[in-house]
Short mmCIF file of C-alpha atoms and ligand atoms in Angstrom, two decimals:
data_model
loop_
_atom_site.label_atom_id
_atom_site.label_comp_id
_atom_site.label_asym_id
_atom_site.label_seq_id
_atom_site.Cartn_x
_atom_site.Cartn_y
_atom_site.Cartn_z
CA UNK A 1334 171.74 -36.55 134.07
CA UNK A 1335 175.10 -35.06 133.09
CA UNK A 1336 175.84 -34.24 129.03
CA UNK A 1337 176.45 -37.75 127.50
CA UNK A 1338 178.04 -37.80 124.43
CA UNK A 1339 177.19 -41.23 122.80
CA UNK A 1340 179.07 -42.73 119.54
CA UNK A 1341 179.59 -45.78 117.58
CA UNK A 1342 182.64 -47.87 118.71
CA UNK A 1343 182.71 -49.88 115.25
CA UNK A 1344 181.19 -49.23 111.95
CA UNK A 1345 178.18 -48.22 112.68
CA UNK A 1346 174.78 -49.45 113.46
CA UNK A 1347 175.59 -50.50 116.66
CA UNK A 1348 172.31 -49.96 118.20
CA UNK A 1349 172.66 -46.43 118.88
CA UNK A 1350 168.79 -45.57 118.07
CA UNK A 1351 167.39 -47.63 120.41
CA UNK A 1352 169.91 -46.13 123.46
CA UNK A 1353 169.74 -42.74 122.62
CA UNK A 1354 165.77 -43.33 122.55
CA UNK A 1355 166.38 -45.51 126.38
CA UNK A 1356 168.65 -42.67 127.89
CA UNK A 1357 166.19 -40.01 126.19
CA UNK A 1358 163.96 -40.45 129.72
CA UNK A 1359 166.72 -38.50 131.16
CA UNK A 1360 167.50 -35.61 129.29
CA UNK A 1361 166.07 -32.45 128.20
CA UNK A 1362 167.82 -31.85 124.79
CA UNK A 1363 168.90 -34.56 122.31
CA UNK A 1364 171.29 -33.21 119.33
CA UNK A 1365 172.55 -34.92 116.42
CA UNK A 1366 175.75 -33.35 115.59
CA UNK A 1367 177.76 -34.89 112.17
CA UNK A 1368 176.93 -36.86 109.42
CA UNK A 1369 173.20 -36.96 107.63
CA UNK A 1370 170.57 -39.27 105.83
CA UNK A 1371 173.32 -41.86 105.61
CA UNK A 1372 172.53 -42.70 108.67
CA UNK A 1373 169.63 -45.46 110.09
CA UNK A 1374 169.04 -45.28 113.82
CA UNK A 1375 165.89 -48.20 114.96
CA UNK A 1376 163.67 -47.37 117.70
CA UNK A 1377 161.87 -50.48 118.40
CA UNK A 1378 158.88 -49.78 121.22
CA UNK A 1379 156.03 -52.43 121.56
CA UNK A 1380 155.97 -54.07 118.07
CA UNK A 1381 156.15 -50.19 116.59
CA UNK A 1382 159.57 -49.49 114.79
CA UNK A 1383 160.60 -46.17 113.49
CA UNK A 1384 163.82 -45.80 111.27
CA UNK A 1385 164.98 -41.97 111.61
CA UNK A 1386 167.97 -40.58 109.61
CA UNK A 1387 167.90 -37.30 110.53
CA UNK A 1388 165.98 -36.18 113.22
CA UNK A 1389 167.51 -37.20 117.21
CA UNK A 1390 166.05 -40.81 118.06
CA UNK A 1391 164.93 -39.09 121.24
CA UNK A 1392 162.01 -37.17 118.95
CA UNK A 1393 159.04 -40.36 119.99
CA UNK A 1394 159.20 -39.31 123.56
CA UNK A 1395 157.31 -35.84 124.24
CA UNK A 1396 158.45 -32.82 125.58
CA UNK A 1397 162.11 -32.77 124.69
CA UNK A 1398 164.07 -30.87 122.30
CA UNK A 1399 165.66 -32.09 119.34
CA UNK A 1400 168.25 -29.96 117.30
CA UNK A 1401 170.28 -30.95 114.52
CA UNK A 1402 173.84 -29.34 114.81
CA UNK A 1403 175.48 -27.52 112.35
CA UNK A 1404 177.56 -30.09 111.74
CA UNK A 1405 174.50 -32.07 110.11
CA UNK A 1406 174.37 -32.18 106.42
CA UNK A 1407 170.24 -31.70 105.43
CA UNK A 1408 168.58 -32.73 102.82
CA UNK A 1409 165.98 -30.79 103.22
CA UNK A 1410 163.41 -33.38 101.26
CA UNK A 1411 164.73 -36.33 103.56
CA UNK A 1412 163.96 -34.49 106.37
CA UNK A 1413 160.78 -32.86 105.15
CA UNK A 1414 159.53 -36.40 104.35
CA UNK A 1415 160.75 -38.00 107.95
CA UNK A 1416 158.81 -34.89 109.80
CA UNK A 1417 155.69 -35.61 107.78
CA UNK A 1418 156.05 -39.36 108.00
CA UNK A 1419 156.63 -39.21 112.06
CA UNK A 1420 153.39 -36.61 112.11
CA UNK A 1421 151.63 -39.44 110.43
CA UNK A 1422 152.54 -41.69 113.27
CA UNK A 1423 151.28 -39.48 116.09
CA UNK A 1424 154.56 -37.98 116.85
CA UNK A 1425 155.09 -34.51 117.59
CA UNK A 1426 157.86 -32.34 115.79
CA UNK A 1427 156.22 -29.35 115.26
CA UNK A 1428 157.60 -27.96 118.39
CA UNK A 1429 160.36 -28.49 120.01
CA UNK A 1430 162.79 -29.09 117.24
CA UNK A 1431 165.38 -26.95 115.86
CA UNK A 1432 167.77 -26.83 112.96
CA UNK A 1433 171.21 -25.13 113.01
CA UNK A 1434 170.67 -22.42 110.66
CA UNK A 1435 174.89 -23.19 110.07
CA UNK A 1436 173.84 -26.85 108.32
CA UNK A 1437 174.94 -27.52 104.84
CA UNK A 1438 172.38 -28.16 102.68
CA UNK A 1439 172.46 -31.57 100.44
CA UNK A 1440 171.03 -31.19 96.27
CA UNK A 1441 170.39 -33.29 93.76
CA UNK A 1442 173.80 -32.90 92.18
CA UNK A 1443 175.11 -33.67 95.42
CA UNK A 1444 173.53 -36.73 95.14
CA UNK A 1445 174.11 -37.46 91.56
CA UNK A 1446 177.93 -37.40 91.83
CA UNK A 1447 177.93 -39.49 94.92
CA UNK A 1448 176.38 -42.09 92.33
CA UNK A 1449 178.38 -41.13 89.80
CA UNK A 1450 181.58 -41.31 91.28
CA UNK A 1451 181.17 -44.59 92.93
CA UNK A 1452 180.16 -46.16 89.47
CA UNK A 1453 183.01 -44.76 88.41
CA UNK A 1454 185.78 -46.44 91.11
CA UNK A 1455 184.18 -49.89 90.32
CA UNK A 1456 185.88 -51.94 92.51
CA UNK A 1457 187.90 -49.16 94.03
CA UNK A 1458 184.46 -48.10 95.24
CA UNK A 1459 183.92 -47.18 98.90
CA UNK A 1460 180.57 -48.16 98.85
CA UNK A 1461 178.39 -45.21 99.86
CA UNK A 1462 174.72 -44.82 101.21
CA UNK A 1463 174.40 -42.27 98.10
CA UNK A 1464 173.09 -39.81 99.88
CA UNK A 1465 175.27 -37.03 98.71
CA UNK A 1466 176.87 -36.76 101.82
CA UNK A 1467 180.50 -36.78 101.07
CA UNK A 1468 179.84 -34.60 97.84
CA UNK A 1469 178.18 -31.94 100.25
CA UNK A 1470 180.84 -32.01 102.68
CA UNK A 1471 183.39 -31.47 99.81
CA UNK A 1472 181.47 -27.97 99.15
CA UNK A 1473 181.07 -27.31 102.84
CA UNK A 1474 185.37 -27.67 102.78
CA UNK A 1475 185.81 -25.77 99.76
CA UNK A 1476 184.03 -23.29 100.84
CA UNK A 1477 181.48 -22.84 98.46
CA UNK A 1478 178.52 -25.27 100.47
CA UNK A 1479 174.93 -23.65 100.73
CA UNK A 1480 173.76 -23.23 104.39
CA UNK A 1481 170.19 -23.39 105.81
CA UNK A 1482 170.49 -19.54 106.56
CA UNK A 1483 171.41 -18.89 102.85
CA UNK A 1484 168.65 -21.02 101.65
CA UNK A 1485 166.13 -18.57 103.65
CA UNK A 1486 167.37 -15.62 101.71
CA UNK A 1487 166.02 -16.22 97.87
CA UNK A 1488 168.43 -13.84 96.69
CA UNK A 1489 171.52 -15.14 98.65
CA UNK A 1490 170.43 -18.73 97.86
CA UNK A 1491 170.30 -17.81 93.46
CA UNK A 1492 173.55 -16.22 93.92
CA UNK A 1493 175.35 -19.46 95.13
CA UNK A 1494 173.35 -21.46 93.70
CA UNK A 1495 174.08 -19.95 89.98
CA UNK A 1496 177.94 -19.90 91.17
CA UNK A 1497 178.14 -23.59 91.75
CA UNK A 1498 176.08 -24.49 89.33
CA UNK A 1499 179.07 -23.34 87.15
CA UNK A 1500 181.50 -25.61 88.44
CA UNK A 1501 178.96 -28.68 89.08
CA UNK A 1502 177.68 -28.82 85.20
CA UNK A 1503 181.82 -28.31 84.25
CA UNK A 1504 182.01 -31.72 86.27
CA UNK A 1505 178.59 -33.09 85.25
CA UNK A 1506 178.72 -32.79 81.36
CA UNK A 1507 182.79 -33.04 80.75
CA UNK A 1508 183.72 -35.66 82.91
CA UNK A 1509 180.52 -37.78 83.29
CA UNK A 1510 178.92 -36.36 79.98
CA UNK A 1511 175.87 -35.96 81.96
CA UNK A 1512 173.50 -33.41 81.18
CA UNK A 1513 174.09 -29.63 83.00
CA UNK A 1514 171.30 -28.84 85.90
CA UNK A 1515 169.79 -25.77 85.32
CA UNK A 1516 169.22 -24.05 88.59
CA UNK A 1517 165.43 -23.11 88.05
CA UNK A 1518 165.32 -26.70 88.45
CA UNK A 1519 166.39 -26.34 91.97
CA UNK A 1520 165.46 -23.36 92.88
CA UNK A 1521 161.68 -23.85 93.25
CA UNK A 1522 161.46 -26.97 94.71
CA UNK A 1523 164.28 -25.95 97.13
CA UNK A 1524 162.93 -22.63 98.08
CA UNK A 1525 159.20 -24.19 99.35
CA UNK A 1526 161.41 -26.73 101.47
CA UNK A 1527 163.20 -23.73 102.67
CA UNK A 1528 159.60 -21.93 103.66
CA UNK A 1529 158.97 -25.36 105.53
CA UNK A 1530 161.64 -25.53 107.54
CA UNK A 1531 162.25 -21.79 108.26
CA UNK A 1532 159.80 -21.84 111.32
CA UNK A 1533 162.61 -24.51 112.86
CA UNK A 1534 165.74 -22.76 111.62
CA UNK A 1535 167.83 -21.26 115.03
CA UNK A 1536 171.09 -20.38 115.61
CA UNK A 1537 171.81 -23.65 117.52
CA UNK A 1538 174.71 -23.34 119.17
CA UNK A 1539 173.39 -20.32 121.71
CA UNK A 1540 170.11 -22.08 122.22
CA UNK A 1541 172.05 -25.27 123.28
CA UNK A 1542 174.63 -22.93 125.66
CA UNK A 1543 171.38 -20.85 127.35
CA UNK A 1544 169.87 -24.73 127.72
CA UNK A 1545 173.19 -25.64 129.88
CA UNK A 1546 173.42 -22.08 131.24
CA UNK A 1547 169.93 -23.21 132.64
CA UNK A 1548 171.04 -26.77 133.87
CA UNK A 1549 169.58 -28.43 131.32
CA UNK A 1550 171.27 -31.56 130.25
CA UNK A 1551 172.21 -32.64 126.41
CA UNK A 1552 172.64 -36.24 125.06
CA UNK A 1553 174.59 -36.06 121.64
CA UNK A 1554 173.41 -38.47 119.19
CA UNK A 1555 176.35 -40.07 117.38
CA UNK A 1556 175.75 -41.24 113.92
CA UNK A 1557 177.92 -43.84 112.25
CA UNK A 1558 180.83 -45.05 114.15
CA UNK A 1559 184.48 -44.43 115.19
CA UNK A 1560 185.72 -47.09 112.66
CA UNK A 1561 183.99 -44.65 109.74
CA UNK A 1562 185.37 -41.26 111.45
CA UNK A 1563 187.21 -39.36 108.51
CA UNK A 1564 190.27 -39.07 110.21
CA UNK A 1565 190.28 -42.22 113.01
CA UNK A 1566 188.67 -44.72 110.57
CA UNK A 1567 189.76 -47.21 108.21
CA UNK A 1568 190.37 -44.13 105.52
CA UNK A 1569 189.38 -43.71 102.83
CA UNK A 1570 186.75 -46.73 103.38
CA UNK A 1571 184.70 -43.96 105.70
CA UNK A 1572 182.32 -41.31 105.74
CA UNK A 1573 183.22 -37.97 105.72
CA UNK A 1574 182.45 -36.51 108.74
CA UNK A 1575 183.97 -37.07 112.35
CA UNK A 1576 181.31 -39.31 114.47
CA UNK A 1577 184.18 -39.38 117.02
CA UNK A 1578 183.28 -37.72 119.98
CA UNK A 1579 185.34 -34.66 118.86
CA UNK A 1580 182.42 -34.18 116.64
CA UNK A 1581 179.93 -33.63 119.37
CA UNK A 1582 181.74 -30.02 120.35
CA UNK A 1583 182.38 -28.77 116.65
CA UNK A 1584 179.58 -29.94 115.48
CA UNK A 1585 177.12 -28.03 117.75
CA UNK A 1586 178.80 -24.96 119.30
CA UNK A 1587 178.90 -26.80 122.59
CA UNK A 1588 182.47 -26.66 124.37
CA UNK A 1589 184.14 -30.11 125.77
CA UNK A 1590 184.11 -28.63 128.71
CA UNK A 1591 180.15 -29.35 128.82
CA UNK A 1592 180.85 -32.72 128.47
CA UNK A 1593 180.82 -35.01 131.63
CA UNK A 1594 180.48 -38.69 129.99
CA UNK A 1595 181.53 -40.31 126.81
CA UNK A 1596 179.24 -43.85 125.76
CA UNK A 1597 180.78 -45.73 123.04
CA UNK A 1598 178.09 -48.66 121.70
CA UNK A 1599 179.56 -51.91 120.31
CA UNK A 1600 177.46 -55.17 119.44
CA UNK A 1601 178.48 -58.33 120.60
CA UNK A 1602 179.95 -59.02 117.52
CA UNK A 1603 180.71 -56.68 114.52
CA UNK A 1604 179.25 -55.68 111.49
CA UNK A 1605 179.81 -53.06 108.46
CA UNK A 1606 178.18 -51.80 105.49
CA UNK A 1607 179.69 -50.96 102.29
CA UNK A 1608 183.46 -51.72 101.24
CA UNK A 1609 187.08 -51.68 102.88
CA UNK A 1610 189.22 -53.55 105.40
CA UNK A 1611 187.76 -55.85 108.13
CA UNK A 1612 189.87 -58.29 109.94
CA UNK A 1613 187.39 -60.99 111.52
CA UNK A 1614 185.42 -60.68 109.29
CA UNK A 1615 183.25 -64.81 109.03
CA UNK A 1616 183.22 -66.86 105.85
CA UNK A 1617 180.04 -66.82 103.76
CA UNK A 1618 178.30 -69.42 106.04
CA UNK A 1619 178.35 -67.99 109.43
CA UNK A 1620 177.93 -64.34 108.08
CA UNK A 1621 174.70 -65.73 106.66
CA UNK A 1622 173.95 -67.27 109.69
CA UNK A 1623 174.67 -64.28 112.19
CA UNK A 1624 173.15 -61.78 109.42
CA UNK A 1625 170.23 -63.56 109.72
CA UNK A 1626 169.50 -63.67 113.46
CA UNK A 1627 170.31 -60.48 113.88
CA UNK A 1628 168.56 -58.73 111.06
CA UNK A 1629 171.59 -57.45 109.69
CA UNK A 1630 170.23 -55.63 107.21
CA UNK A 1631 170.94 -51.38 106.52
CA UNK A 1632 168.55 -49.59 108.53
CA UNK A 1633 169.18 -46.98 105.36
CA UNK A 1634 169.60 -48.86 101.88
CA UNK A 1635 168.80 -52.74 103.07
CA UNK A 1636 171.94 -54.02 102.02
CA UNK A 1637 173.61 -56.77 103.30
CA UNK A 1638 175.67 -55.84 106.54
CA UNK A 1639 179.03 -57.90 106.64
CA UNK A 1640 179.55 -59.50 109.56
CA UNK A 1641 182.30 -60.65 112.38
CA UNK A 1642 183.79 -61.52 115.85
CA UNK A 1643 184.12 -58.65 117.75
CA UNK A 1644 187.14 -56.96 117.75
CA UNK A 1645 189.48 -55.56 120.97
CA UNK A 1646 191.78 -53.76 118.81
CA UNK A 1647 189.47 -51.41 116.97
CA UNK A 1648 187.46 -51.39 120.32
CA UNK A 1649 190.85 -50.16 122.40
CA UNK A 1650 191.44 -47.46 119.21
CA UNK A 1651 187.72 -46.79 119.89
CA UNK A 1652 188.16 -45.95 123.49
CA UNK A 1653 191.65 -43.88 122.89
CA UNK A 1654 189.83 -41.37 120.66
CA UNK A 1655 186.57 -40.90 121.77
CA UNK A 1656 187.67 -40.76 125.69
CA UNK A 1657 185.23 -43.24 126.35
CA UNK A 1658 184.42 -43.70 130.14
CA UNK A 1659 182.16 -46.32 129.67
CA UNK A 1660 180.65 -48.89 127.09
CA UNK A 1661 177.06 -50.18 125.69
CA UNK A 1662 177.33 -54.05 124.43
CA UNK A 1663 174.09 -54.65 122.22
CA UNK A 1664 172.94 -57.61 120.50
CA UNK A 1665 174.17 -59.91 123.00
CA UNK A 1666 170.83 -61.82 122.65
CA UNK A 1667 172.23 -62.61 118.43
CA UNK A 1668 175.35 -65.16 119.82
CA UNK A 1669 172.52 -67.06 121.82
CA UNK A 1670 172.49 -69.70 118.94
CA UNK A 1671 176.48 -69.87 118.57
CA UNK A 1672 178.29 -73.36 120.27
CA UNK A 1673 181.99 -71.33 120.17
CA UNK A 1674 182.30 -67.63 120.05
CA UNK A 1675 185.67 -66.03 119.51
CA UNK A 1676 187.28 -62.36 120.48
CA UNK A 1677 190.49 -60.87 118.43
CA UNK A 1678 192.98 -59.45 120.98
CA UNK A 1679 195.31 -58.17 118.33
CA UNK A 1680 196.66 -58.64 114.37
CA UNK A 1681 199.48 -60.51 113.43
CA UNK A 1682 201.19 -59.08 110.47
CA UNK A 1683 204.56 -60.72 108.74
CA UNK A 1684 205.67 -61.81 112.40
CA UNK A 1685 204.79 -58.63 114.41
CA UNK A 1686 201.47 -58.71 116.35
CA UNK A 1687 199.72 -55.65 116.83
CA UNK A 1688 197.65 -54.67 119.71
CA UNK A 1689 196.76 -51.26 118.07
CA UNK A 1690 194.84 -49.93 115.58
CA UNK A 1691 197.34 -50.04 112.35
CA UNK A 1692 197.03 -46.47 110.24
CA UNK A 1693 197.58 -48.89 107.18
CA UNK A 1694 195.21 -50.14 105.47
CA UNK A 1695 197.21 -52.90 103.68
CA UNK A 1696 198.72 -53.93 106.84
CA UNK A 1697 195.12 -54.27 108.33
CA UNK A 1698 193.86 -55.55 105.26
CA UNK A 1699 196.94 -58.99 105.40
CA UNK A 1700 196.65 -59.15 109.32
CA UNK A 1701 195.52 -62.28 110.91
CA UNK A 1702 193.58 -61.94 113.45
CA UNK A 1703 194.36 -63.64 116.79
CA UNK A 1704 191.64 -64.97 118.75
CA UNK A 1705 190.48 -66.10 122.28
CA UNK A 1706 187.70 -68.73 122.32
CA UNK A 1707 184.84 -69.39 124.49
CA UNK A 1708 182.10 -71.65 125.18
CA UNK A 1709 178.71 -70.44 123.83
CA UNK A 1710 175.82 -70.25 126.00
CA UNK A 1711 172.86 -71.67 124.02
CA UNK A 1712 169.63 -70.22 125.67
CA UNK A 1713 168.15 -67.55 125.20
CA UNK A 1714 169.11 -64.39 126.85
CA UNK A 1715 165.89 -62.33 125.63
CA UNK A 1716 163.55 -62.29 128.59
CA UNK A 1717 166.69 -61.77 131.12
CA UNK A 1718 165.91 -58.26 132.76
CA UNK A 1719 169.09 -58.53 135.62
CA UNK A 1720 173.11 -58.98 134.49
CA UNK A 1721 173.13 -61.68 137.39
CA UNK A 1722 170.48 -64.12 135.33
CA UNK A 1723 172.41 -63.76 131.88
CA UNK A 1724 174.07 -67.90 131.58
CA UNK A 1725 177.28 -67.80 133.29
CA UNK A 1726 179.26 -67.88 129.83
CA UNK A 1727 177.36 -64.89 128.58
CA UNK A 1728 179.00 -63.52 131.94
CA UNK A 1729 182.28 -65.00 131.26
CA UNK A 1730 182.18 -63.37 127.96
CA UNK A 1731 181.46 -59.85 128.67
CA UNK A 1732 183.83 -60.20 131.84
CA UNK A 1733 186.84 -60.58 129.40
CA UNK A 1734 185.62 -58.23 127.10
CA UNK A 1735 185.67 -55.86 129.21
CA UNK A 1736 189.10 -56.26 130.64
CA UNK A 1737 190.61 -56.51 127.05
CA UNK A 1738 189.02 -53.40 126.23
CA UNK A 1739 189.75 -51.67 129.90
CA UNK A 1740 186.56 -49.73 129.69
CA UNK A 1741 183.70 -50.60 132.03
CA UNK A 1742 180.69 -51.94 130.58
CA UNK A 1743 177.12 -50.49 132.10
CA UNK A 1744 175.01 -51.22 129.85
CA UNK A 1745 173.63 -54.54 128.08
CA UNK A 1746 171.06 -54.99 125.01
CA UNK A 1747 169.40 -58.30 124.66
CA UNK A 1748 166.64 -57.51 122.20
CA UNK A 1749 165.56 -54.64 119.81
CA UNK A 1750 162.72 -53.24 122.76
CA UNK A 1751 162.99 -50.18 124.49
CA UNK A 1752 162.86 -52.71 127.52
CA UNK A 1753 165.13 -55.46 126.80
CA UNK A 1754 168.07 -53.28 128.23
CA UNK A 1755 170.48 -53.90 130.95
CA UNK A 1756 171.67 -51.71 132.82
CA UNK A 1757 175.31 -53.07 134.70
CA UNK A 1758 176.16 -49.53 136.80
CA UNK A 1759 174.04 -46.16 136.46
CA UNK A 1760 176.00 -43.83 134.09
CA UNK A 1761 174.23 -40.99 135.54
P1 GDP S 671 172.19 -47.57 114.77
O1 GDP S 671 172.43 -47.06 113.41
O2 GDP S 671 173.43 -47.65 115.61
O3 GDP S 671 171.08 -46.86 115.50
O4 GDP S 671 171.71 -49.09 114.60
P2 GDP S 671 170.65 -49.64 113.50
O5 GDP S 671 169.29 -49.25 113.90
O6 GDP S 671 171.10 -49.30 112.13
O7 GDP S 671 170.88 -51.20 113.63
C1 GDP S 671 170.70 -51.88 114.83
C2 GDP S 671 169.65 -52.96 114.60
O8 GDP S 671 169.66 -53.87 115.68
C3 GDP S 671 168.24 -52.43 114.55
O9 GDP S 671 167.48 -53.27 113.73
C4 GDP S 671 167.77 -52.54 116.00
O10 GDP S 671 166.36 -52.64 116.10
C5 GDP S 671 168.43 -53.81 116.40
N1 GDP S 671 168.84 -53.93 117.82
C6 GDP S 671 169.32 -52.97 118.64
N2 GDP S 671 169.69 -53.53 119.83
C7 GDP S 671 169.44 -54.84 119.73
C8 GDP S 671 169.64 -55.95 120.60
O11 GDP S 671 170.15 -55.84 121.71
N3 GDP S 671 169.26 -57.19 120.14
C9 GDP S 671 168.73 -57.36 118.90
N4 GDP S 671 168.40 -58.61 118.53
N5 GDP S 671 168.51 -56.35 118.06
C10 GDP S 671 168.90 -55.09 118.45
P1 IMO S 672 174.39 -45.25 111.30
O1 IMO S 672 174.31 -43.88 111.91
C1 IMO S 672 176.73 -47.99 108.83
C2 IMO S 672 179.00 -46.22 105.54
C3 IMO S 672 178.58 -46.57 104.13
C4 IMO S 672 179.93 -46.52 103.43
C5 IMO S 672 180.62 -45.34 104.13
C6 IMO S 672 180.52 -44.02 103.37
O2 IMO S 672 173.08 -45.86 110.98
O3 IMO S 672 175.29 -46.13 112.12
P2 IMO S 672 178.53 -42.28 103.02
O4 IMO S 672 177.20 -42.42 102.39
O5 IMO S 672 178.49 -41.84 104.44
O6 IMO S 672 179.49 -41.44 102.22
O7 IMO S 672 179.16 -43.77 103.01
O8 IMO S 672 179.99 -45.22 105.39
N1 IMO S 672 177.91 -45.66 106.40
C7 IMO S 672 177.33 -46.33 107.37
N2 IMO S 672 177.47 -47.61 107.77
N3 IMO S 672 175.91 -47.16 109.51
C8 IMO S 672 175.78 -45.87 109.14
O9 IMO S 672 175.08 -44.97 109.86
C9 IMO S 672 176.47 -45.41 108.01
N4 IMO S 672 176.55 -44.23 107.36
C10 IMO S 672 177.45 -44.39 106.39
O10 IMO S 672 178.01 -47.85 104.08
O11 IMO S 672 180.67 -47.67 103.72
MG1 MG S 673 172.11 -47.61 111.41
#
């Protein structure tokens, strides 16, 4: 297999798990490069389901080896309690997995003023998992963040940790008149997780470059998606990492020049979690309806996803940044039910359509979308294991999809299964 980078074309959960764990079969390292426990990647196989959030979705098939990239932000309890909750299961991760010992580490406080700050914005809120993450990336930028490698060294590790603590309780008590953390509380706790997870610690980035010195081949695991990318999304409604395929290289010491094939995964439809702009977006009735069907529930927090037509524009901005070669259409199986289904092909916006992906928010916020409208199919695509038995609207569909977007689509998911995948042309 060549070294597939694979990311989210929309806002995430596009059904990224359950492909990374498909094209898993193929590859000998699977690497999860940006973002953190914010993310929920489902791995459905034969009536089992495992959620992960930090650890590669390719982890439930044995043998391969899983790294988390630098570019990762841990919380170290998250993933402590996902290792010991997979071992539970039967799956192996006591060898064979790695942690960049270049990750920054996500605390409590992290945490707390991700809550905090989001009670504080009220409506202004973006809506975050809570997870800390974009509190730990601020330190990571500022360049005061606590690595893996510093959290190994018990002396290094009080140092920084007394040094922020400054700052943090400055923010804590004055502006949320919360009480100050004392760093023994921290410490402790923090330094047995550390004594867990030293045995995994590695300096990622050469043990990925021997692996491709050595032929071996690397799928990077994309978490959220393009539309939530810090500096291609719909800003500041994002996360604050890049999941672009950028991402994939800075976030694990890998150079683009490894890189031979870029995925981008899109449902049928679209969905998002949390606050900010979406254009085709349903009323209450059909969101309900679609939501429904297709489970559209976090994989993370089990909120509500929001959810819409699918969307050429963002899928054409999609394409632009990542380089994507080719494209992954999931959920097809979800529009089964739906008599009319409808595609946007651009915004319309005080007389001026737009094809591309408008950098304002308040022009993407008043823009109408335009739509194209097609017949439903209205049978069930589940048990359909060839592209040539999908109904011939289903066809009809993904035929214009893909010429609006220009990308070629190879792969189709009609059902949460390992097995209910299509595969249109062999990406490998
Ligand atoms: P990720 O974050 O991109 O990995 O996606 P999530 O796991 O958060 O959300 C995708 C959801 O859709 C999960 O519940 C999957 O089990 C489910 N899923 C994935 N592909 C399909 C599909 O083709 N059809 C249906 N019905 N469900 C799917
Ligand atoms: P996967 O990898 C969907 C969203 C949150 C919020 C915004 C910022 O499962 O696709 P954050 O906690 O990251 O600061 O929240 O990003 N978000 C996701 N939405 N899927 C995800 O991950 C997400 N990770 C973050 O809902 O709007
Ligand atoms: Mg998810």
């Amino acid at each position: 297999m060549p070294n597939v980078v694979l990311v989210g074309a929309q806002w995430g959960d596009e059904g990224k798990g359950k492909l990374i764990d498909f094209l898993t079969v193929k590859a000998d390292y699977i690497v999860r490069f940006q973002g953190g426990n914010n993310a929920g990647h489902t791995v459905k196989i034969g009536g089992d389901k495992f959620i992960l959030h930090l650890i590669p979705s390719g982890i439930l098939h044995k043998g391969k080896v899983c790294v988390i990239g630098n570019g990762v932000v841990v919380d170290p309890q998250a993933l402590l309690k996902e290792m010991d909750e997979l071992t539970a299961k039967g799956i192996e991760v006591d060898r064979n997995f790695y942690v960049s010992e270049a990750c920054h580490i996500i605390f409590p406080y992290h945490r707390q003023l991700d809550l905090l700050k989001e009670a504080k914005m009220g409506l202004l809120r973006i809506g975050t998992t809570g997870r800390g993450i974009g509190p730990a990336y601020m330190d990571k930028f500022s360049r005061v963040g606590i690595r893996l490698v510093d959290l190994l060294d018990e002396k290094v590790f009080a140092r920084k940790l007394e040094a922020n603590l400054e700052e943090k309780n400055q923010i804590l008590t004055r502006i949320y008149a919360e009480q100050p953390v004392r760093a023994s509380e921290i410490l402790e706790p923090y330094l047995a997780f550390a004594e867990r997870l030293r045995k995994f610690s590695a300096n990622t980035s050469v043990l990925l470059n021997d692996a491709l010195q050595k032929k071996k081949n690397i799928l990077f695991e994309g978490a959220q998606g393009t539309l939530l990318d810090i500096d291609f999304g719909t800003y500041p409604f994002v996360t604050s990492s890049n999941p672009t395929a950028g991402g994939a290289c800075t976030g694990t010491g890998v150079g683009p020049t490894a890189i031979d094939t870029v995925i981008g995964v899109a449902k049928a439809y679209t969905t998002r979690v949390g606050e900010g702009p979406f254009p085709t977006e349903f009323d209450e009735e059909l969101s309900d309806k679609i939501r429904k069907e297709g489970g559209e529930f976090g994989a993370t927090t089990g909120r509500p996803r929001r959810c819409g037509w699918f969307d050429v524009v963002i899928l054409r901005h999609a394409v632009a940044v990542n380089g994507l070669d080719s494209i992954a259409i999931t959920k097809l199986d979800v529009l089964d039910i739906l008599p009319k289904i409808q595609i946007c092909t651009a915004y319309r916006h005080k007389g001026k359509a737009y094809e591309h992906f408008p950098q304002s928010m308040d022009i993407l916020r008043e823009s109408e979308p335009v739509y194209e409208e097609f017949d439903g199919w209205q049978c069930s695509t589940k048990d359909v294991k060839k592209y040539d038995e999908l109904p011939a609207n289903a066809k009809k569909y993904l035929a214009r999809l893909e010429k609006l977007v220009g990308v070629k689509i190879k792969i189709i998911s009609v059902g949460a299964e390992r097995g209910e995948t299509l595969f249109l042309e062999s990406i490998f």
